[in-house]
Short mmCIF file of C-alpha atoms in Angstrom, two decimals:
data_model
loop_
_atom_site.label_atom_id
_atom_site.label_comp_id
_atom_site.label_asym_id
_atom_site.label_seq_id
_atom_site.Cartn_x
_atom_site.Cartn_y
_atom_site.Cartn_z
CA MET A 28 -20.35 -8.58 3.65
CA GLU A 29 -21.32 -5.26 2.60
CA ASN A 30 -21.71 -4.67 -0.98
CA PRO A 31 -17.93 -2.39 -1.86
CA ILE A 32 -20.31 0.32 -3.95
CA ASP A 33 -22.76 0.77 -0.96
CA GLN A 34 -19.51 0.80 1.20
CA LEU A 35 -17.99 3.43 -0.89
CA ILE A 36 -20.92 5.51 -0.98
CA ALA A 37 -21.28 5.64 3.09
CA TRP A 38 -17.67 6.21 3.21
CA SER A 39 -17.97 9.32 1.02
CA LYS A 40 -21.29 11.04 1.98
CA GLU A 41 -19.51 13.63 3.92
CA LEU A 42 -16.73 13.89 1.35
CA LYS A 43 -16.09 16.64 -1.28
CA VAL A 44 -14.73 16.65 -4.79
CA LEU A 45 -12.61 18.78 -7.15
CA TYR A 46 -13.38 17.65 -11.01
CA VAL A 47 -10.63 19.38 -13.58
CA GLU A 48 -11.32 18.47 -17.01
CA ASP A 49 -11.66 20.62 -20.23
CA ASP A 50 -14.16 18.49 -22.08
CA LEU A 51 -17.55 19.81 -21.46
CA SER A 52 -19.78 16.21 -22.17
CA LEU A 53 -16.75 14.61 -20.31
CA ARG A 54 -17.26 17.25 -17.54
CA GLU A 55 -20.87 17.03 -17.45
CA GLU A 56 -21.08 13.44 -17.55
CA VAL A 57 -18.46 12.20 -15.04
CA SER A 58 -19.40 15.14 -12.69
CA LEU A 59 -23.11 13.66 -12.87
CA PHE A 60 -22.06 10.19 -11.79
CA LEU A 61 -19.52 11.23 -8.97
CA SER A 62 -22.55 13.54 -7.67
CA ASP A 63 -24.04 10.10 -6.58
CA ILE A 64 -21.44 9.19 -5.01
CA PHE A 65 -19.90 12.46 -3.24
CA ALA A 66 -21.65 15.20 -0.99
CA GLN A 67 -20.04 17.89 -3.31
CA VAL A 68 -18.57 17.76 -6.78
CA ASP A 69 -17.29 21.32 -7.81
CA VAL A 70 -15.84 21.24 -11.58
CA ALA A 71 -13.17 23.64 -13.44
CA THR A 72 -12.23 23.46 -16.96
CA ASN A 73 -8.28 23.65 -16.37
CA GLY A 74 -5.37 23.79 -14.20
CA GLN A 75 -5.35 27.05 -13.21
CA GLU A 76 -9.52 27.18 -12.62
CA GLY A 77 -8.89 24.38 -10.72
CA LEU A 78 -6.32 26.05 -8.34
CA GLN A 79 -8.59 29.00 -8.02
CA LYS A 80 -11.00 26.22 -6.54
CA LEU A 81 -8.56 25.17 -4.48
CA ALA A 82 -7.85 28.14 -2.49
CA GLN A 83 -11.67 29.19 -1.94
CA GLU A 84 -12.86 25.43 -0.55
CA SER A 85 -11.27 22.81 0.91
CA TYR A 86 -11.41 19.22 -0.71
CA HIS A 87 -11.07 15.28 0.06
CA LEU A 88 -9.86 14.95 -3.80
CA ILE A 89 -8.73 16.52 -6.86
CA ILE A 90 -9.34 14.18 -9.99
CA THR A 91 -8.23 15.82 -13.28
CA ASP A 92 -7.25 15.19 -16.95
CA MET A 93 -3.97 15.86 -18.23
CA ARG A 94 -4.42 17.75 -21.60
CA MET A 95 -5.74 21.01 -20.63
CA PRO A 96 -5.37 24.40 -22.43
CA VAL A 97 -4.32 27.46 -20.08
CA MET A 98 -2.58 25.21 -17.79
CA ASP A 99 -2.44 21.23 -18.03
CA GLY A 100 -2.65 18.72 -15.17
CA ILE A 101 1.69 18.18 -14.55
CA GLU A 102 1.42 21.93 -13.71
CA MET A 103 -1.80 22.02 -11.24
CA ILE A 104 -0.42 19.01 -9.51
CA GLU A 105 2.81 20.50 -9.00
CA GLN A 106 1.65 23.50 -7.11
CA ILE A 107 -0.84 21.21 -5.18
CA LYS A 108 1.61 18.87 -3.98
CA MET A 109 3.77 21.90 -3.12
CA LEU A 110 0.72 23.41 -1.03
CA TYR A 111 -1.64 20.32 0.01
CA PRO A 112 1.23 16.97 -0.23
CA LYS A 113 -1.08 14.82 1.31
CA LEU A 114 -4.12 15.80 -0.68
CA PRO A 115 -5.48 12.36 -2.66
CA ILE A 116 -4.93 12.82 -6.46
CA LEU A 117 -6.59 10.93 -9.41
CA VAL A 118 -5.14 11.32 -12.99
CA THR A 119 -7.72 10.15 -15.86
CA SER A 120 -5.16 10.03 -19.05
CA ALA A 121 -5.46 8.49 -22.36
CA HIS A 122 -2.74 5.86 -23.83
CA ASN A 123 -0.61 8.45 -26.08
CA GLU A 124 0.18 10.25 -22.81
CA SER A 125 2.75 7.77 -20.82
CA GLU A 126 5.56 10.49 -21.53
CA TYR A 127 3.90 12.02 -18.26
CA LEU A 128 3.82 8.99 -16.26
CA MET A 129 6.95 8.68 -14.26
CA LYS A 130 6.74 12.02 -13.94
CA LEU A 131 3.62 11.85 -12.22
CA ILE A 132 5.21 8.82 -9.69
CA ASN A 133 7.75 10.99 -8.78
CA LEU A 134 5.62 13.66 -7.94
CA GLY A 135 3.96 10.96 -5.46
CA VAL A 136 0.56 10.60 -7.42
CA ASP A 137 -0.15 6.55 -7.40
CA ASN A 138 -3.69 6.49 -8.88
CA PHE A 139 -4.43 6.07 -12.21
CA ILE A 140 -7.57 6.10 -15.18
CA THR A 141 -6.89 5.26 -18.29
CA LYS A 142 -9.38 6.80 -21.21
CA PRO A 143 -11.80 5.83 -22.07
CA LEU A 144 -13.78 5.97 -18.53
CA GLN A 145 -15.31 2.82 -17.85
CA SER A 146 -17.64 2.75 -14.61
CA GLU A 147 -16.36 -0.46 -13.16
CA GLN A 148 -12.47 0.98 -12.89
CA ILE A 149 -13.39 4.25 -11.60
CA PHE A 150 -15.77 2.63 -8.90
CA ARG A 151 -12.63 0.07 -8.09
CA VAL A 152 -9.83 3.07 -7.39
CA LEU A 153 -12.50 5.16 -6.09
CA HIS A 154 -12.78 2.53 -3.46
CA THR A 155 -9.41 2.22 -2.71
CA ILE A 156 -8.87 6.01 -2.67
CA VAL A 157 -11.71 6.48 -0.34
CA GLU A 158 -10.83 3.74 1.92
CA ARG A 159 -7.77 5.32 2.56
CA ILE A 160 -8.85 8.20 3.51
CA GLN A 161 -11.47 6.45 5.89
CA ARG A 162 -8.24 4.96 7.73
CA ASP A 163 -6.96 8.22 7.79
CA LYS A 164 -9.72 10.09 9.74
CA GLU A 165 -10.14 6.81 11.93
CA LEU A 166 -5.84 7.09 12.21
CA ILE A 167 -6.63 11.26 13.55
CA GLN A 168 -9.32 9.81 15.99
CA TYR A 169 -6.95 7.25 17.76
CA LYS A 170 -4.35 10.16 18.17
CA HIS A 171 -7.22 12.55 19.28
CA ASP A 172 -8.02 9.76 21.92
CA LEU A 173 -4.61 9.02 22.49
CA GLU A 174 -4.15 12.50 23.21
CA ILE A 175 -6.56 12.40 25.95
CA THR A 176 -5.55 9.88 27.91
CA ASN A 177 -2.15 11.44 28.13
CA GLU A 178 -3.33 14.17 29.40
CA LYS A 179 -5.38 12.24 31.90
CA LEU A 180 -1.93 10.56 32.60
CA LYS A 181 -0.52 14.03 33.43
CA LYS A 182 -3.28 15.15 35.68
CA ILE A 183 -2.17 11.26 38.00
CA ALA A 184 0.82 12.29 38.08
CA HIS A 185 0.40 15.52 39.09
CA VAL A 186 -1.41 14.32 42.12
CA GLN A 187 0.69 11.89 43.31
CA SER A 188 2.00 14.27 45.89
CA LYS A 189 -0.88 13.81 47.86
CA SER A 190 -1.60 11.07 50.29
CA LEU A 191 -1.72 7.26 49.17
CA ASP A 192 -5.54 6.84 49.78
CA LEU A 193 -6.32 9.98 47.49
CA LYS A 194 -3.64 8.31 44.69
CA ASN A 195 -5.27 4.80 44.38
CA SER A 196 -9.09 6.34 44.92
CA ILE A 197 -8.44 8.75 41.87
CA LEU A 198 -6.85 5.48 40.27
CA LYS A 199 -9.19 3.69 40.98
CA ALA A 200 -11.60 6.10 39.10
CA TYR A 201 -9.53 6.78 35.58
CA LYS A 202 -9.39 2.59 35.64
CA GLU A 203 -12.46 1.99 35.43
CA ALA A 204 -12.85 5.11 32.94
CA LEU A 205 -10.27 3.27 30.96
CA ASP A 206 -11.56 -0.11 31.02
CA LYS A 207 -13.90 0.20 28.23
CA ALA A 208 -11.93 1.58 25.52
CA THR A 209 -7.85 0.37 25.88
CA ILE A 210 -6.85 -2.72 27.29
CA VAL A 211 -5.13 -1.46 31.27
CA SER A 212 -2.83 -4.21 33.18
CA ILE A 213 -1.26 -3.57 36.52
CA THR A 214 2.13 -4.94 37.77
CA ASP A 215 4.08 -5.03 40.71
CA LYS A 216 7.47 -3.65 41.24
CA ASN A 217 9.07 -6.37 39.60
CA GLY A 218 7.06 -6.84 37.06
CA ILE A 219 4.72 -9.48 37.72
CA ILE A 220 0.98 -9.62 36.84
CA THR A 221 -1.23 -8.55 39.17
CA ASP A 222 -4.35 -7.64 37.45
CA VAL A 223 -5.61 -7.50 33.68
CA ASN A 224 -8.86 -5.89 32.29
CA ASP A 225 -11.23 -7.58 29.99
CA ASN A 226 -9.92 -5.93 26.79
CA PHE A 227 -6.63 -7.77 27.76
CA CYS A 228 -7.84 -11.31 27.94
CA LYS A 229 -10.07 -10.23 24.56
CA ALA A 230 -6.72 -8.80 22.80
CA THR A 231 -4.10 -11.30 23.58
CA GLY A 232 -6.52 -14.51 24.23
CA TYR A 233 -5.01 -15.41 27.66
CA SER A 234 -7.55 -15.56 30.47
CA LYS A 235 -6.85 -13.53 33.87
CA GLU A 236 -6.12 -16.85 35.60
CA GLU A 237 -3.15 -17.68 33.02
CA ILE A 238 -2.26 -14.16 32.81
CA ILE A 239 -2.23 -13.12 36.44
CA GLY A 240 1.58 -14.33 38.19
CA LYS A 241 3.80 -13.92 35.04
CA LYS A 242 5.43 -11.70 33.51
CA HIS A 243 5.08 -9.07 30.36
CA ASP A 244 7.35 -10.94 28.41
CA ILE A 245 4.58 -14.04 27.94
CA ILE A 246 3.56 -11.43 25.30
CA SER A 247 6.42 -9.85 24.06
CA HIS A 248 7.04 -10.46 19.98
CA PRO A 249 10.75 -11.48 20.17
CA SER A 250 11.02 -8.56 16.76
CA ASN A 251 11.45 -6.14 19.99
CA ALA A 252 14.84 -4.85 20.39
CA LYS A 253 16.42 -5.96 23.52
CA THR A 254 17.31 -2.16 23.85
CA LEU A 255 13.37 -1.74 24.33
CA TYR A 256 13.10 -3.36 27.71
CA SER A 257 16.07 -1.52 29.49
CA ASP A 258 14.84 1.63 28.63
CA ILE A 259 11.24 0.84 29.78
CA TRP A 260 13.07 -0.45 33.28
CA THR A 261 15.25 2.55 33.35
CA THR A 262 12.62 5.31 32.64
CA ILE A 263 9.98 3.94 35.07
CA LEU A 264 12.22 2.74 37.86
CA ALA A 265 13.60 6.57 37.85
CA LYS A 266 9.74 6.85 38.86
CA LYS A 267 9.21 8.44 35.55
CA THR A 268 6.33 8.00 32.73
CA TRP A 269 7.30 5.39 29.69
CA GLN A 270 5.64 6.06 26.37
CA GLY A 271 6.18 4.49 22.88
CA LEU A 272 5.08 1.87 20.63
CA MET A 273 5.58 -1.91 21.17
CA ILE A 274 5.04 -5.62 18.97
CA ASN A 275 3.06 -7.79 21.51
CA GLN A 276 1.93 -11.01 20.29
CA THR A 277 -1.46 -13.07 21.19
CA ARG A 278 -1.80 -16.63 22.73
CA THR A 279 -1.59 -18.24 19.13
CA LEU A 280 1.67 -16.09 17.79
CA THR A 281 0.14 -13.06 15.97
CA PRO A 282 1.48 -10.01 16.30
CA LEU A 283 0.02 -6.85 18.15
CA TYR A 284 0.65 -3.63 17.65
CA HIS A 285 0.63 -1.51 20.61
CA TYR A 286 1.31 2.46 21.76
CA LYS A 287 1.68 1.40 25.72
CA THR A 288 2.11 4.14 28.62
CA ILE A 289 3.72 3.16 31.88
CA VAL A 290 2.66 5.31 34.76
CA PRO A 291 4.62 3.97 38.40
CA ILE A 292 2.57 4.54 41.02
CA LEU A 293 4.23 5.77 44.45
CA ASP A 294 3.19 5.67 48.05
CA ALA A 295 3.00 8.27 50.41
CA GLN A 296 6.76 7.99 51.10
CA GLY A 297 7.32 8.50 47.20
CA GLU A 298 8.51 4.90 46.59
CA ILE A 299 7.58 2.47 43.92
CA ILE A 300 4.40 -0.01 44.74
CA GLU A 301 3.20 -0.94 41.39
CA PHE A 302 2.91 0.20 37.94
CA ILE A 303 -0.07 0.86 35.84
CA SER A 304 0.10 -0.20 31.80
CA ILE A 305 -2.49 1.64 29.31
CA VAL A 306 -2.36 0.09 25.83
CA GLN A 307 -3.80 1.25 22.82
CA ASP A 308 -4.46 -1.15 19.73
CA LEU A 309 -3.33 0.31 16.56
CA THR A 310 -2.95 -3.25 15.15
CA GLU A 311 -6.17 -3.00 12.76
CA LEU A 312 -4.73 0.57 11.23
CA TYR A 313 -1.29 -1.09 11.18
CA LYS A 314 -2.97 -4.41 9.06
CA ASN A 315 -5.49 -1.93 6.98
CA ASN A 316 -2.27 0.83 5.87
CA GLU A 317 -0.18 -2.36 4.44
CA GLU A 318 -2.76 -3.28 2.74
CA THR A 319 -3.63 -0.25 1.05
CA SER A 320 0.15 0.06 0.67
CA LYS A 321 0.52 -3.16 -1.43
CA ALA A 322 -2.75 -2.27 -3.42
CA ASN A 323 -1.54 1.07 -4.33
CA LEU A 324 1.79 -0.04 -5.35
CA SER A 325 0.33 -2.66 -7.45
CA LEU A 326 -1.48 -0.36 -9.41
CA ALA A 327 1.21 1.51 -10.07
CA MET A 328 3.11 -1.29 -11.23
CA ASP A 329 0.50 -2.55 -13.77
CA VAL A 330 0.61 1.11 -15.22
CA LYS A 331 4.25 0.93 -15.07
CA GLU A 332 4.62 -2.47 -17.18
CA ASP A 333 1.72 -1.76 -19.92
CA GLU A 334 3.11 1.82 -20.55
CA LEU A 335 6.41 -0.06 -20.63
CA LEU A 336 5.72 -2.83 -22.87
CA LYS A 337 3.80 -0.27 -25.74
CA GLN A 338 7.17 2.03 -26.07
CA ILE A 339 9.48 -0.88 -27.16
CA PRO A 340 8.58 -1.56 -31.47
CA PHE A 341 8.75 -5.24 -31.03
CA ALA A 342 7.47 -7.78 -29.76
CA SER A 343 7.55 -7.97 -26.01
CA ALA A 344 6.71 -9.79 -22.93
CA LEU A 345 7.30 -10.16 -19.32
CA LEU A 346 8.34 -13.75 -17.90
CA THR A 347 7.89 -15.06 -14.17
CA ASP A 348 10.80 -16.61 -12.93
CA ASN A 349 9.70 -19.99 -14.58
CA LEU A 350 9.40 -18.70 -18.02
CA ILE A 351 5.20 -18.51 -18.14
CA LEU A 352 4.57 -14.88 -20.03
CA GLU A 353 2.83 -12.44 -17.30
CA ASN A 354 2.21 -9.46 -19.63
CA TYR A 355 2.65 -8.61 -23.05
CA ASN A 356 2.40 -6.25 -25.80
CA ALA A 357 0.22 -6.20 -29.29
CA LEU A 358 2.84 -7.38 -31.48
CA PHE A 359 3.80 -10.23 -29.08
CA GLU A 360 0.36 -10.87 -29.03
CA GLU A 361 -0.16 -10.86 -32.69
CA ILE A 362 2.66 -14.13 -33.49
CA VAL A 363 1.28 -16.09 -31.08
CA SER A 364 -1.98 -15.33 -32.51
CA ASN A 365 -0.55 -16.32 -36.17
CA HIS A 366 1.23 -19.45 -35.19
CA ILE A 367 -0.04 -22.58 -36.05
CA ASP A 368 -0.51 -23.83 -33.00
CA GLU A 369 -4.11 -22.44 -32.31
CA THR A 370 -4.42 -23.21 -28.59
CA LEU A 371 -1.89 -20.88 -27.83
CA LEU A 372 -3.54 -17.94 -27.74
CA LEU A 373 -5.74 -19.22 -24.71
CA LYS A 374 -2.46 -20.28 -23.03
CA LEU A 375 -1.49 -16.98 -23.55
CA THR A 376 -4.64 -15.12 -22.19
CA THR A 377 -4.93 -17.18 -18.93
CA GLN A 378 -1.00 -17.10 -18.68
CA GLU A 379 -0.43 -20.67 -18.66
CA LEU A 380 2.03 -19.96 -21.38
CA GLN A 381 5.45 -21.02 -21.55
CA LEU A 382 8.05 -19.55 -23.80
CA LYS A 383 9.40 -22.82 -25.05
CA GLU A 384 5.83 -23.74 -26.67
CA LEU A 385 6.02 -20.80 -28.74
CA ILE A 386 9.59 -20.85 -29.67
CA THR A 387 11.81 -23.43 -30.83
CA PHE A 388 15.25 -23.03 -29.94
CA GLU A 389 19.06 -24.72 -30.06
CA GLU A 390 18.76 -27.13 -27.84
CA MET A 391 22.13 -26.24 -25.91
CA ASP A 392 21.23 -22.25 -26.16
CA TYR A 393 18.16 -22.73 -24.34
CA PHE A 394 18.73 -25.21 -22.07
CA THR A 395 21.83 -23.16 -21.07
CA SER A 396 19.64 -19.89 -20.75
CA ILE A 397 17.21 -21.52 -18.58
CA GLU A 398 20.07 -22.91 -16.30
CA SER A 399 21.83 -19.43 -15.89
CA ILE A 400 17.78 -17.82 -15.09
CA LYS A 401 17.90 -20.51 -12.59
CA ASN A 402 20.91 -19.49 -10.89
CA ASN A 403 19.78 -15.85 -10.07
CA TRP A 404 20.87 -14.09 -13.16
CA PRO A 405 24.84 -14.24 -12.62
CA TYR A 406 25.61 -12.10 -15.77
CA ASP A 407 25.31 -8.36 -15.83
CA GLY A 408 23.89 -8.10 -19.40
CA ASP A 409 21.40 -10.11 -21.24
CA ILE A 410 21.01 -13.52 -22.87
CA THR A 411 20.40 -13.99 -26.54
CA PHE A 412 19.69 -17.10 -28.28
CA LYS A 413 18.46 -17.87 -31.64
CA GLY A 414 14.92 -19.73 -32.54
CA VAL A 415 12.12 -20.83 -34.78
CA ILE A 416 8.51 -19.85 -34.47
CA LYS A 417 6.07 -21.83 -36.99
CA SER A 418 3.45 -19.23 -38.21
CA ILE A 419 0.75 -20.06 -40.43
CA GLY A 420 2.17 -20.71 -44.07
CA HIS A 421 5.99 -19.94 -43.16
CA ILE A 422 8.22 -20.05 -40.35
CA LEU A 423 9.75 -17.38 -38.86
CA GLU A 424 13.43 -17.14 -37.80
CA VAL A 425 13.99 -14.96 -34.43
CA LEU A 426 16.48 -14.00 -32.19
CA VAL A 427 14.77 -14.01 -28.85
CA LYS A 428 16.58 -11.33 -25.80
CA ILE A 429 15.82 -12.04 -22.38
CA SER A 430 16.75 -9.74 -19.45
CA GLN A 431 15.94 -9.00 -16.17
CA TYR A 432 13.44 -6.93 -15.31
CA LYS A 433 13.35 -7.31 -11.58
CA PRO A 434 13.63 -9.55 -8.77
CA GLN A 435 11.99 -12.90 -10.29
CA ALA A 436 10.75 -11.53 -13.54
CA TYR A 437 12.25 -11.08 -16.81
CA MET A 438 11.90 -9.39 -19.97
CA ILE A 439 11.93 -10.88 -23.76
CA CYS A 440 12.24 -9.37 -27.07
CA ILE A 441 11.54 -11.12 -30.41
CA VAL A 442 13.20 -9.52 -33.10
CA LYS A 443 14.46 -10.85 -36.65
CA GLN A 444 18.62 -11.34 -36.96
CA GLU A 445 18.74 -8.00 -39.23
CA ASP A 446 16.80 -5.67 -36.82
CA PHE A 447 18.67 -7.10 -33.33
CA GLU A 448 20.83 -3.85 -33.01
CA LEU A 449 18.18 -1.77 -33.15
CA CYS A 450 16.18 -3.47 -30.40
CA CYS A 451 19.21 -3.43 -27.95
CA GLN A 452 19.20 0.18 -28.52
CA VAL A 453 15.88 0.67 -27.57
CA GLN A 454 15.92 -1.84 -24.64
CA GLU A 455 19.04 0.30 -23.50
CA ARG A 456 17.32 3.19 -22.98
#
């Protein structure tokens, strides 16, 4: 398997980057680092200068700081999104700039790095962004190849008024040209498969002997709408070409994402004698786009959760549906560090600590709350109950508030009884 750093450099050898940063030493250090990866790295000292550079040169990626003189990062990003909505942007920000986070997400920015910048973190985020740029380039090439194929199909349709021998000759030559790049099959006028090429067999897992004589529903995925097939037959029986996306499946029921073109072949009298189907296989692109989207969403959610926990002025944490502590702020970690049981800190950092190991609850309150969470959170509000924490040298009496943060994830807040009303106000905001 290719090293991720080598893969990043290979993908980036033709890419141009604009780096916007007002700190001179950081700008020089990072731009030198980026020059080892990208073909061209230009720099700007503020948002206004960045926009001027962008007006003179086209870039594949913008990397920018937030707080800058003359024009800050937010204002620059707003103008870039109006002019170049699909241009990738990577934001570098300090931990105390969390007030920008939601505004950036609303602008469509989902790539963040927090200062101080670490080379491992930069490589990981750049790999994700550049991989997406690479997949977009491949998709554009696929579309270009598809347009060429469609133009050839139009030429075939144009000569259908000529003799059958001429049409068969052209069709044979065209089929041979398409065999190397596409999946080709031929069916008779009743929809029975009479021939397929090698790419068809490789994609579906069927041999020619197994597939010839069958109908195309042998590879049809059950998720396709029934109206799709009626639309296909209505179109091709009217002696027109049908084109569209559909989902097929392999012999082992793995989904295949295909862009299909079906052309009716006519005899000298203009009657249908068979159909030819040419398929562009988009399966790998669908998989790559899905994986990239999941990775970007996960990264954005992690940043959002971290910043949210930092804003709450009480010991707070996120829990899974089985009440294992998943994410937490510094105040929560401090409580665990001072617990009489020293093993709890290791459990917290390895995500093995359960809430009941940290806090001793009133028996009825605790188990009633657990049952409430297991029953899909039926309450409109939050659940609050009392407990004690055995800290070094004393016992801390607390109130614990549990709120649903998102499906199968919950937030807890641990406060002294006299501070509980303030905690409620913070969480409601």
